[in-house]
Short mmCIF file of C-alpha atoms in Angstrom, two decimals:
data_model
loop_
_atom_site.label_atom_id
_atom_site.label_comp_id
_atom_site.label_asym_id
_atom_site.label_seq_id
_atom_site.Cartn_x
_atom_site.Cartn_y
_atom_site.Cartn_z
CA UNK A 7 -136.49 -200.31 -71.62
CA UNK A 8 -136.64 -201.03 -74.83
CA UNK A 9 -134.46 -199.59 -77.95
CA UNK A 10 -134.18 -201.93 -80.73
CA UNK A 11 -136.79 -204.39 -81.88
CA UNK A 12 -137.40 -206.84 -85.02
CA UNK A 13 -140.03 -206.58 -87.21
CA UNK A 14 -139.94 -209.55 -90.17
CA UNK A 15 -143.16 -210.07 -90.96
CA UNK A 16 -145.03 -207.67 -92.32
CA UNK A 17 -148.45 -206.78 -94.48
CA UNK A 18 -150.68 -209.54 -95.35
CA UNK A 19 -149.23 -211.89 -92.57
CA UNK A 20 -149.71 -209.38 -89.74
CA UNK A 21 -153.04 -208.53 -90.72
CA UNK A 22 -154.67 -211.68 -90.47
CA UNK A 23 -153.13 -212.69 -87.03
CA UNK A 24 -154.04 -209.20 -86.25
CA UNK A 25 -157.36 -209.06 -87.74
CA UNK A 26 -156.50 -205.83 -89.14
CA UNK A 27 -159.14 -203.95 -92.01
CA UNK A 28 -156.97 -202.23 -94.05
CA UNK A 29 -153.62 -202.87 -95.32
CA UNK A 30 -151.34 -199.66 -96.88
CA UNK A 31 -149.06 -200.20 -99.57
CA UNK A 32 -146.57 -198.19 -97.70
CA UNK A 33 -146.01 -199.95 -94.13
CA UNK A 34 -142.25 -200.58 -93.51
CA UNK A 35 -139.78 -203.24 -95.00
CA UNK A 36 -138.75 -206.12 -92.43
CA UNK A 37 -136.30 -205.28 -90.54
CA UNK A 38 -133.81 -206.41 -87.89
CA UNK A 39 -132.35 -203.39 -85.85
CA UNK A 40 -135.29 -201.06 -85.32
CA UNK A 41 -134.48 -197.83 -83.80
CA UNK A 42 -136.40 -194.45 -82.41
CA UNK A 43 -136.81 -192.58 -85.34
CA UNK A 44 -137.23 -195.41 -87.66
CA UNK A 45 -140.46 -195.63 -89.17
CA UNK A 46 -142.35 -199.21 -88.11
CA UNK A 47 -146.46 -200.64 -88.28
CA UNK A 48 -148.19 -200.43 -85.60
CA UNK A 49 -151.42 -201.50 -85.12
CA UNK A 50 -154.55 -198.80 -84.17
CA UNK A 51 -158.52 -198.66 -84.46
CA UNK A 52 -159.22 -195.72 -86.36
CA UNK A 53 -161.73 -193.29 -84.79
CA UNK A 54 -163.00 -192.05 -87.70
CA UNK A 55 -165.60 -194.38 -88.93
CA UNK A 56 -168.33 -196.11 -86.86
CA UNK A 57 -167.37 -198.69 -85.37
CA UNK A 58 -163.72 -198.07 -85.50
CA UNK A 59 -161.65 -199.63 -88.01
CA UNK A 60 -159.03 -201.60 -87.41
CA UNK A 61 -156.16 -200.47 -89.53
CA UNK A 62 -152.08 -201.27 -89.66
CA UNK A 63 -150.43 -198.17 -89.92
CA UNK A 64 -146.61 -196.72 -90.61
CA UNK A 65 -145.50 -194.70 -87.93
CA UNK A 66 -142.36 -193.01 -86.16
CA UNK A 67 -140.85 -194.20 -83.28
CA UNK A 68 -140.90 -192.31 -80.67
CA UNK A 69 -144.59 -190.11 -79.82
CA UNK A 70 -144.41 -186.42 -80.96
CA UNK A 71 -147.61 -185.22 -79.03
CA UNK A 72 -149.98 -182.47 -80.33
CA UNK A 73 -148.85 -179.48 -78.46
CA UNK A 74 -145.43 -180.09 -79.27
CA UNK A 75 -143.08 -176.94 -80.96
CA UNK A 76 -141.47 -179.65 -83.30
CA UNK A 77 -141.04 -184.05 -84.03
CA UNK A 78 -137.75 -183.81 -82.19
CA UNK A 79 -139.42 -184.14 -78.56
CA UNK A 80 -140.28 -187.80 -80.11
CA UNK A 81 -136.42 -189.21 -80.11
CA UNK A 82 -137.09 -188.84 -76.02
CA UNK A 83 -140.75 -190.71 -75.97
CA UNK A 84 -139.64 -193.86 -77.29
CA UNK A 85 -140.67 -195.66 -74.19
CA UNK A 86 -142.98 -194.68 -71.73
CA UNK A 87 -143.03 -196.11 -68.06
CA UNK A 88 -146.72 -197.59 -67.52
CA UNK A 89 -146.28 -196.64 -64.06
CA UNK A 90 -146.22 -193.26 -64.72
CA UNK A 91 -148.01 -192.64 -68.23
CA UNK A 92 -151.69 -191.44 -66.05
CA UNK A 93 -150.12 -188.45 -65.22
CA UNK A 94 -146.93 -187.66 -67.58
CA UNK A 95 -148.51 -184.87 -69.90
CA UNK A 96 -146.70 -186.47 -73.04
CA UNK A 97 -148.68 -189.79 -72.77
CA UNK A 98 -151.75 -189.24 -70.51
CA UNK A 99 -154.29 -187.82 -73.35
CA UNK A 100 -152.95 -190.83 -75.97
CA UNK A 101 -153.45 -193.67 -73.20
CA UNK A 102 -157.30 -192.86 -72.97
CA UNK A 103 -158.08 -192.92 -76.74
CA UNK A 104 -154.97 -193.30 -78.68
CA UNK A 105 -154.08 -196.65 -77.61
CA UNK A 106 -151.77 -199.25 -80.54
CA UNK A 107 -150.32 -202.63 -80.36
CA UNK A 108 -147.07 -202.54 -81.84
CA UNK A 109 -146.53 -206.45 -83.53
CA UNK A 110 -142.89 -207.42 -83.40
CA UNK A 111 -140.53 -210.58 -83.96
CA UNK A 112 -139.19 -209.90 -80.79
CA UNK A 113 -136.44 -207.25 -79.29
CA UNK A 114 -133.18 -206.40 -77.81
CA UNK A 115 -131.94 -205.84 -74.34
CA UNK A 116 -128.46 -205.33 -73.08
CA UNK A 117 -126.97 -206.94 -70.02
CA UNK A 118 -124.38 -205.16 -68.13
CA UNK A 119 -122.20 -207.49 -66.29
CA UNK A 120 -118.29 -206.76 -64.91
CA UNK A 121 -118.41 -203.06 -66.91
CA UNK A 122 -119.25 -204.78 -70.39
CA UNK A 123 -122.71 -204.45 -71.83
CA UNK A 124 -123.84 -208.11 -74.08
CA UNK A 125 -126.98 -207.49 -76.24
CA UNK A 126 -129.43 -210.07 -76.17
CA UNK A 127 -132.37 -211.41 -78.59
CA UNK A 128 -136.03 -212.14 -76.75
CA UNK A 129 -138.34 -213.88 -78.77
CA UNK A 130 -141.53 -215.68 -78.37
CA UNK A 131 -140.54 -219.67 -78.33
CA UNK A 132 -143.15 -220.73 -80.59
CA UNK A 133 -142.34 -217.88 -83.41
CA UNK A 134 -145.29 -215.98 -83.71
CA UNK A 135 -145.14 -212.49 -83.34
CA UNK A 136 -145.06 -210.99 -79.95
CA UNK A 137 -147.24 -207.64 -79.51
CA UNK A 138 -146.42 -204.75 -77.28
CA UNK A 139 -148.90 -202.10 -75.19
CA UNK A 140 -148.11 -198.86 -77.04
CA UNK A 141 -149.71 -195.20 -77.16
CA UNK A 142 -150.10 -193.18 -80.40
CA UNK A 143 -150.53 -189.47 -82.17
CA UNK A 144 -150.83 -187.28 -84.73
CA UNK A 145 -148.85 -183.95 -85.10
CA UNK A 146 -149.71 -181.06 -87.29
CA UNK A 147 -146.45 -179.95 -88.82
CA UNK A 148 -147.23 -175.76 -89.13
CA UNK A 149 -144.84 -175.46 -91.83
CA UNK A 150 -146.54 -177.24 -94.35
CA UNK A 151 -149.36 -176.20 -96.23
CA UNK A 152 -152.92 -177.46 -95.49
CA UNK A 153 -153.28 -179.76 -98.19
CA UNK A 154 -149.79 -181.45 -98.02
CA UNK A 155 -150.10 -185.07 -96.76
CA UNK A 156 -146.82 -184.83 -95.47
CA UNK A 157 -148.42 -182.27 -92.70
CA UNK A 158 -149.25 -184.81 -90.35
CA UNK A 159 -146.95 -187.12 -88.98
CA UNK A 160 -148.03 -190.09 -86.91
CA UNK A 161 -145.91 -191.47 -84.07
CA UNK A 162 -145.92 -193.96 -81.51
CA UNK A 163 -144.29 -194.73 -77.67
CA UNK A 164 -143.61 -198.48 -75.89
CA UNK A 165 -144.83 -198.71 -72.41
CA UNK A 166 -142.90 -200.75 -70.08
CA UNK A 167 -143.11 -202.00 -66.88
CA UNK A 168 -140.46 -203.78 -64.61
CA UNK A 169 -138.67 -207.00 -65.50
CA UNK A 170 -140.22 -210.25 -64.51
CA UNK A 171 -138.96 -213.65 -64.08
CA UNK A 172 -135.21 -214.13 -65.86
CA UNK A 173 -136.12 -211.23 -67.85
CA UNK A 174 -134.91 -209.25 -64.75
CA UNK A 175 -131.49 -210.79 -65.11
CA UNK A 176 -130.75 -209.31 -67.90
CA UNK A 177 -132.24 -205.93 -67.62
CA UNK A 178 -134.12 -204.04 -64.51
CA UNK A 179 -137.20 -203.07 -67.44
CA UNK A 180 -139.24 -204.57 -69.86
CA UNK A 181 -141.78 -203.70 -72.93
CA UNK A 182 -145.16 -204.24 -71.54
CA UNK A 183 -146.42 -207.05 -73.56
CA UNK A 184 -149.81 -207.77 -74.46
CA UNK A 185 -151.79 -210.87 -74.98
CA UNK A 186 -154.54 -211.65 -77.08
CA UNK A 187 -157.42 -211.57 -74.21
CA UNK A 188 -156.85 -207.69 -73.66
CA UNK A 189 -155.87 -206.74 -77.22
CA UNK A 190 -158.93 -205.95 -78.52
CA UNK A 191 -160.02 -203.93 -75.58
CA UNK A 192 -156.99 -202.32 -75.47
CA UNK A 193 -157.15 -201.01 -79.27
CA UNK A 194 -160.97 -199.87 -78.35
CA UNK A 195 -160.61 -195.63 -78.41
CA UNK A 196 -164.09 -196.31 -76.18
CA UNK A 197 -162.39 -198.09 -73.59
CA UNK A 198 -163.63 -196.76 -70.25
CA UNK A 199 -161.04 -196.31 -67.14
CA UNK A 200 -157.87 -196.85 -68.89
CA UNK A 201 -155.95 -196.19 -65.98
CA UNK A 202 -157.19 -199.53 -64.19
CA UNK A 203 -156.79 -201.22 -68.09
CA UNK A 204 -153.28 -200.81 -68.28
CA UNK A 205 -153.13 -202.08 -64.52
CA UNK A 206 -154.78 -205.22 -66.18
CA UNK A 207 -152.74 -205.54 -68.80
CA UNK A 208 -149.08 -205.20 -66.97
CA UNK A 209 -150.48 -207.77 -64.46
CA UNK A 210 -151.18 -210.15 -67.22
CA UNK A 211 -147.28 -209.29 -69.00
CA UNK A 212 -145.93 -211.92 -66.44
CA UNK A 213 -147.65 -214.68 -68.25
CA UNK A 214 -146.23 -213.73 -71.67
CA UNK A 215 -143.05 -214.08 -70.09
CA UNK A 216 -142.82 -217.44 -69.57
CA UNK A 217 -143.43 -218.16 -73.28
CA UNK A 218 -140.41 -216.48 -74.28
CA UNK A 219 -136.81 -217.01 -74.75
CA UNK A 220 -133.45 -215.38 -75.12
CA UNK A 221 -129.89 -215.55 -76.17
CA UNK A 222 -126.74 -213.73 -76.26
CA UNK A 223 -126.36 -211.94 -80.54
CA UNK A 224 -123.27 -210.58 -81.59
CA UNK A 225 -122.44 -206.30 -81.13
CA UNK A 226 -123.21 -205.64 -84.31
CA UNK A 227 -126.40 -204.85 -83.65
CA UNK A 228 -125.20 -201.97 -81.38
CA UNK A 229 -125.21 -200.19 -84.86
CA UNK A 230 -128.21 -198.80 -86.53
CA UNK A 231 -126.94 -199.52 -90.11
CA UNK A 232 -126.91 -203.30 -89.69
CA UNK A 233 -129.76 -204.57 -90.26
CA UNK A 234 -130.08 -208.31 -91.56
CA UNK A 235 -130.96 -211.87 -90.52
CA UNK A 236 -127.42 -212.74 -89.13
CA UNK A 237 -128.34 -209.73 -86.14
CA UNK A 238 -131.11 -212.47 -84.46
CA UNK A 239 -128.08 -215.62 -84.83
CA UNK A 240 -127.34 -216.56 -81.79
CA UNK A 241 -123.55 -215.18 -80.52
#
């Protein structure tokens, strides 16, 4: 699974590696201990203009789909397994148009070994960002009026897939990271057959594996309201 992930670049810088359109002024701050709930960018091709636009995007953690009562379904959908998101009504109508890629500085995974848990950082070796396979949506909040902006909220879900290669030592799941050679297709709302797509895409996660590494970070992390630079330091 994944719970907590790091974020420190952010605007400008994720744009261009992203080749993202448009740029709000109100994506998220860096940050190093992201949490469901929080609010971080994600990356989506907006539907509404021909061709889509590519656009970065603040949005909650954890998906809050459009039938939904109320947002609070969301602090559940944080992940989503890829094995199962085809059929899962929370995630099957976002995986065939609602697709995002969700940049990130890399993420956190605890290892359980002799009844303690030791929280770990996974990063890309070479420093640039690493991207993960996610699913979007939009939810009408019925309590606001029609011309509040605050009416719709935008959320967002991690798919993962089992742990590969020493990835597995530390915990039984992983996010399902994406490459470059399926990003684009992945962000296209036209993509056709998205089932066999994400099939493509986890088989490709292995080889984003082996340009990562990982070390053992301190427990501070283990609480939401740290969140600086010394978090990522190696224990």
């Amino acid at each position: 699974m994944c719970g907590r992930f790091v974020v420190a670049r952010v605007g400008s810088e994720l744009a261009s590696v992203l080749h993202a359109e448009i740029v709000p002024d109100d994506l998220p701050s860096p940050s190093f201990n992201i949490a469901p709930t929080a609010q971080a960018t994600i990356v989506l091709d907006s539907v509404k203009t021909e061709p889509p636009t590519r656009r970065l995007a603040s949005a909650r953690w954890g998906l809050v789909p459009g039938w939904a009562k109320d947002p609070s379904v969301g602090s559940r959908a944080f992940n989503a397994r890829s094995e199962e998101a085809a059929e899962k009504p929370t995630f099957r109508d976002a995986l065939v148009s609602r697709r995002a890629v969700i940049p990130a500085s890399g993420y956190y995974e605890w290892q359980q070994q002799a009844g303690a848990k030791t929280p770990h950082f996974i990063r890309p070796e070479n420093g640039e960002p690493l991207f993960f396979a996610g699913l979007y949506e939009w939810w009408k909040d019925p309590s606001r009026p029609v011309d509040d902006p605050g009416r719709w909220l935008l959320s967002f879900t991690i798919l993962t897939r089992s742990a590969v290669g020493g990835l597995a030592e530390i915990h039984d799941r992983m996010p399902l990271m994406i490459d470059a050679e399926y990003a684009d297709v992945w962000l296209d709302p036209t993509t056709e057959y998205p089932a066999d797509l994400l099939d493509a895409v986890s088989e490709a996660a292995p080889a984003v594996v082996d340009t990562l590494t990982w070390f053992a970070v301190g427990a501070t992390v283990g609480n939401v309201r740290n969140d600086d630079p010394s978090l990522i330091e190696p224990a």
